[in-house]
């Protein structure tokens, strides 16, 4: 036994009252298959359309390599013209992916192709829609978003495997200190429980997203993603209504963003070793206590 994974709840449609009561307030994930049925993007955003829209703009690319301790998180591994990259992910497996790409700066008219789900909740950060692209071998490492938004993650053009964990499991997931991501030395799909015993029995959820599906990920949820086909996703972000969550977001950005990057650049490998040892110590302590945290 390793992780205990159950399916994410899935609906075709949902009204605001049910969404708020069952998913937003208790912070539970949900897949809404019909949320994009009226979006022009659902049919319009084909790979060829995306190529024509962005053209040969050079974009940074990321791979599955473990983070370099001397560099800030999300340092790119390569660069490529966008249209060539789309051809690459459509033609062959690759680890290369595009991370947090604001395509709307390149083509503001694309905003007309989506509809913010304000009928379900408020608080959307309208200036921060972002897209993610990946080849069929690319993986997004296990993490939670540093600014703690609720996320509506809509997938296009293929399939993607997503595994989710509540934030209460962060210690057992070997969360690194001063960071919002986990130790990268275990395979989330097939973890080595002998090497990482705290992972055994950790409870999570999983889903295979298909074209047009929207995954609601509540604030603070850990997520790991693998592109099963060359495809792409759009994330819409919304603030949680609570003041405490907004305060936690500011703290994370300052301490787990700025401070962490400074320490990595100043102490490099020594800091990386310290963080990994601490993550293991925290995980072992939580396991011994029989608790998620």
XYZ file of C-alpha atoms in Angstrom:
293
model
C 0.000 0.000 0.000
C 1.138 3.565 -0.630
C -1.189 6.514 -1.161
C -4.906 5.946 -0.650
C -6.486 7.708 -3.620
C -10.208 8.140 -4.254
C -11.898 9.680 -7.319
C -12.615 13.402 -7.420
C -16.351 14.105 -7.407
C -17.565 14.829 -10.944
C -20.711 16.610 -12.122
C -21.970 17.885 -15.449
C -23.282 21.132 -13.947
C -23.834 22.547 -10.459
C -25.614 25.577 -9.014
C -24.106 28.120 -6.631
C -25.886 26.889 -3.506
C -24.760 23.286 -3.910
C -21.239 24.303 -4.973
C -20.847 26.568 -1.935
C -22.249 24.056 0.548
C -20.519 20.909 -0.710
C -17.229 22.157 -2.194
C -16.304 25.807 -1.589
C -16.945 26.030 2.167
C -15.598 22.552 3.058
C -12.778 23.044 0.508
C -13.310 19.877 -1.497
C -12.174 19.396 -5.116
C -14.704 18.965 -7.904
C -14.665 18.342 -11.665
C -17.339 20.239 -13.613
C -17.510 18.760 -17.093
C -20.057 21.206 -18.487
C -18.702 24.460 -17.083
C -17.116 25.358 -20.447
C -20.039 24.309 -22.661
C -20.737 27.957 -23.566
C -17.102 29.016 -23.898
C -15.976 29.793 -27.468
C -12.554 28.503 -26.354
C -13.855 24.936 -26.013
C -14.021 24.504 -29.796
C -11.872 27.403 -30.933
C -8.609 26.834 -29.061
C -7.132 24.141 -31.274
C -3.352 23.689 -31.488
C -3.320 25.390 -34.907
C -5.299 28.321 -33.548
C -2.893 28.691 -30.619
C 0.073 28.616 -33.002
C -1.438 31.322 -35.186
C -2.271 33.447 -32.152
C 1.133 33.386 -30.434
C 3.326 32.727 -33.470
C 7.090 32.423 -33.053
C 7.381 34.225 -29.722
C 10.240 32.588 -27.799
C 9.009 31.027 -24.550
C 10.865 29.485 -21.571
C 10.499 25.725 -21.158
C 10.751 23.512 -18.088
C 11.470 19.804 -17.677
C 11.158 17.106 -14.998
C 14.607 17.672 -13.516
C 15.015 18.189 -9.802
C 15.337 21.891 -8.962
C 18.856 23.322 -8.961
C 19.544 24.457 -5.362
C 21.531 27.459 -6.626
C 18.623 28.861 -8.652
C 15.210 30.302 -7.750
C 12.278 27.929 -8.126
C 10.839 27.665 -11.652
C 14.101 28.404 -13.462
C 13.740 27.392 -17.102
C 15.640 24.537 -18.756
C 15.421 25.735 -22.382
C 13.746 28.146 -24.793
C 11.906 27.638 -28.091
C 9.598 29.542 -30.441
C 6.023 28.865 -29.340
C 4.814 27.520 -32.701
C 7.708 25.056 -32.859
C 6.947 23.938 -29.319
C 3.310 23.185 -30.187
C 4.484 21.097 -33.147
C 6.874 19.261 -30.814
C 4.275 18.247 -28.214
C 1.858 17.146 -30.931
C 4.406 14.980 -32.743
C 6.341 13.168 -30.003
C 6.712 12.614 -26.254
C 8.731 15.248 -24.413
C 9.284 16.402 -20.837
C 9.255 20.045 -21.892
C 6.394 22.206 -20.655
C 5.413 25.863 -20.499
C 4.691 27.162 -17.022
C 2.345 30.013 -16.051
C 2.178 31.626 -19.499
C 0.003 34.752 -19.691
C -1.131 34.269 -23.265
C -3.596 37.133 -22.852
C -0.795 39.701 -22.856
C 0.086 38.387 -26.302
C -3.547 38.240 -27.474
C -5.997 40.121 -25.200
C -8.876 39.195 -27.504
C -8.697 35.622 -26.187
C -10.372 36.841 -23.002
C -13.564 36.991 -25.066
C -13.340 33.206 -25.504
C -13.725 32.364 -21.807
C -16.373 33.057 -19.153
C -15.330 33.500 -15.527
C -17.588 31.266 -13.379
C -18.881 34.152 -11.285
C -22.218 32.390 -11.023
C -20.456 29.937 -8.671
C -18.277 32.287 -6.594
C -16.671 35.718 -6.479
C -13.128 36.921 -5.903
C -11.657 36.149 -9.325
C -8.292 37.738 -10.062
C -9.138 38.886 -13.567
C -5.596 40.101 -14.304
C -4.055 36.662 -13.674
C -5.438 33.979 -15.970
C -2.547 31.727 -16.957
C -1.935 28.823 -19.318
C 0.177 25.697 -18.984
C 1.359 23.466 -21.854
C 3.029 20.073 -21.709
C 4.246 17.116 -23.724
C 3.150 13.576 -22.973
C 6.143 12.890 -20.701
C 6.004 16.146 -18.744
C 5.185 16.317 -15.050
C 4.334 19.199 -12.755
C 6.067 18.496 -9.429
C 4.030 18.118 -6.237
C 3.248 21.537 -4.753
C 0.550 23.963 -3.702
C 0.219 27.497 -5.047
C 2.137 29.977 -2.937
C -0.544 32.698 -2.974
C -3.260 30.251 -1.804
C -5.973 30.943 -4.396
C -8.922 28.787 -5.318
C -8.206 27.507 -8.857
C -10.526 26.572 -11.709
C -8.245 24.513 -13.968
C -9.677 23.804 -17.438
C -7.966 21.337 -19.771
C -7.828 21.415 -23.588
C -6.700 19.131 -26.377
C -5.940 15.855 -24.630
C -5.822 14.212 -21.216
C -4.009 14.951 -17.976
C -3.633 12.911 -14.768
C -4.034 14.947 -11.566
C -3.385 13.794 -7.991
C -4.508 16.009 -5.092
C -3.848 16.131 -1.352
C -5.267 18.309 1.406
C -2.728 20.681 2.941
C -3.053 18.868 6.289
C -0.830 16.109 4.834
C 2.085 18.445 4.043
C 4.471 17.011 6.651
C 3.787 13.422 5.554
C 4.395 14.509 1.936
C 7.930 15.627 2.895
C 7.212 19.338 2.476
C 10.439 21.342 2.373
C 10.857 24.140 4.937
C 10.297 27.689 3.660
C 8.672 26.225 0.558
C 5.337 25.183 -0.924
C 6.646 22.062 -2.630
C 7.786 18.621 -1.576
C 10.951 16.598 -1.693
C 11.414 15.667 -5.350
C 13.154 12.330 -4.727
C 10.073 10.109 -4.831
C 7.788 9.154 -7.679
C 4.254 10.331 -6.872
C 2.769 7.671 -9.161
C 4.773 4.851 -7.584
C 6.404 5.987 -4.333
C 9.087 3.885 -2.669
C 7.517 3.357 0.749
C 10.651 1.740 2.156
C 12.645 4.870 1.396
C 9.820 7.289 2.254
C 7.679 5.513 4.865
C 5.656 8.601 5.836
C 3.882 8.430 2.462
C 2.133 5.178 3.333
C -1.532 5.749 4.054
C -1.603 9.396 2.975
C -5.092 10.061 1.599
C -5.681 11.945 -1.626
C -7.808 12.126 -4.738
C -7.151 11.668 -8.430
C -8.791 12.317 -11.788
C -8.031 12.095 -15.503
C -9.025 15.431 -17.033
C -10.383 15.364 -20.585
C -10.885 18.130 -23.121
C -13.181 20.818 -21.708
C -13.179 19.505 -18.121
C -12.727 22.030 -15.298
C -11.152 20.982 -11.998
C -11.913 23.128 -8.943
C -8.870 22.997 -6.627
C -9.545 24.671 -3.272
C -7.052 26.994 -1.647
C -3.936 25.274 -0.338
C -4.489 21.956 -2.113
C -1.356 20.073 -3.090
C -1.372 18.949 -6.722
C 0.757 16.788 -8.998
C 0.029 16.636 -12.726
C 1.177 14.491 -15.641
C 0.274 15.242 -19.250
C -0.826 11.976 -20.841
C -0.967 13.652 -24.270
C 0.513 16.873 -25.602
C -2.095 19.373 -24.425
C -2.689 22.546 -22.415
C -4.693 24.041 -19.567
C -6.055 27.367 -18.371
C -6.071 28.312 -14.690
C -8.468 30.942 -13.342
C -7.644 32.072 -9.819
C -9.916 33.484 -7.105
C -9.274 34.721 -3.582
C -10.761 32.947 -0.609
C -13.260 35.187 1.221
C -11.570 34.869 4.636
C -9.158 37.553 5.868
C -6.996 34.898 7.520
C -6.429 33.197 4.165
C -5.459 36.511 2.563
C -2.995 37.128 5.405
C -1.538 33.642 4.917
C -1.102 34.421 1.208
C 0.916 37.563 1.996
C 3.051 35.621 4.491
C 3.740 32.863 1.974
C 4.782 35.311 -0.736
C 7.219 37.014 1.634
C 8.643 34.043 3.543
C 8.249 31.090 1.171
C 8.901 33.104 -1.953
C 11.367 35.911 -1.375
C 13.219 34.525 1.640
C 13.489 31.020 0.207
C 15.003 32.312 -3.042
C 17.520 34.449 -1.143
C 18.599 31.526 1.038
C 18.954 29.232 -1.977
C 21.169 31.708 -3.798
C 23.244 32.472 -0.676
C 23.827 28.940 0.636
C 23.140 26.765 -2.439
C 23.859 23.082 -1.789
C 24.178 23.438 1.984
C 20.719 24.972 2.198
C 19.309 22.254 -0.063
C 20.734 19.528 2.200
C 19.370 21.264 5.300
C 15.892 21.496 3.802
C 15.857 17.861 2.702
C 17.014 16.603 6.109
C 14.419 18.758 7.824
C 11.634 17.528 5.521
C 12.548 13.918 6.355
C 12.672 14.682 10.098
C 9.255 16.378 9.970
C 7.758 13.469 8.026
C 9.121 10.863 10.428
C 7.810 12.822 13.414
C 4.326 13.128 11.891
C 4.290 9.418 11.030
C 5.344 8.434 14.553
C 2.569 10.612 15.978
C 0.054 8.948 13.663
C -1.060 12.320 12.335
C -1.147 13.977 8.901
C 0.823 17.017 10.120
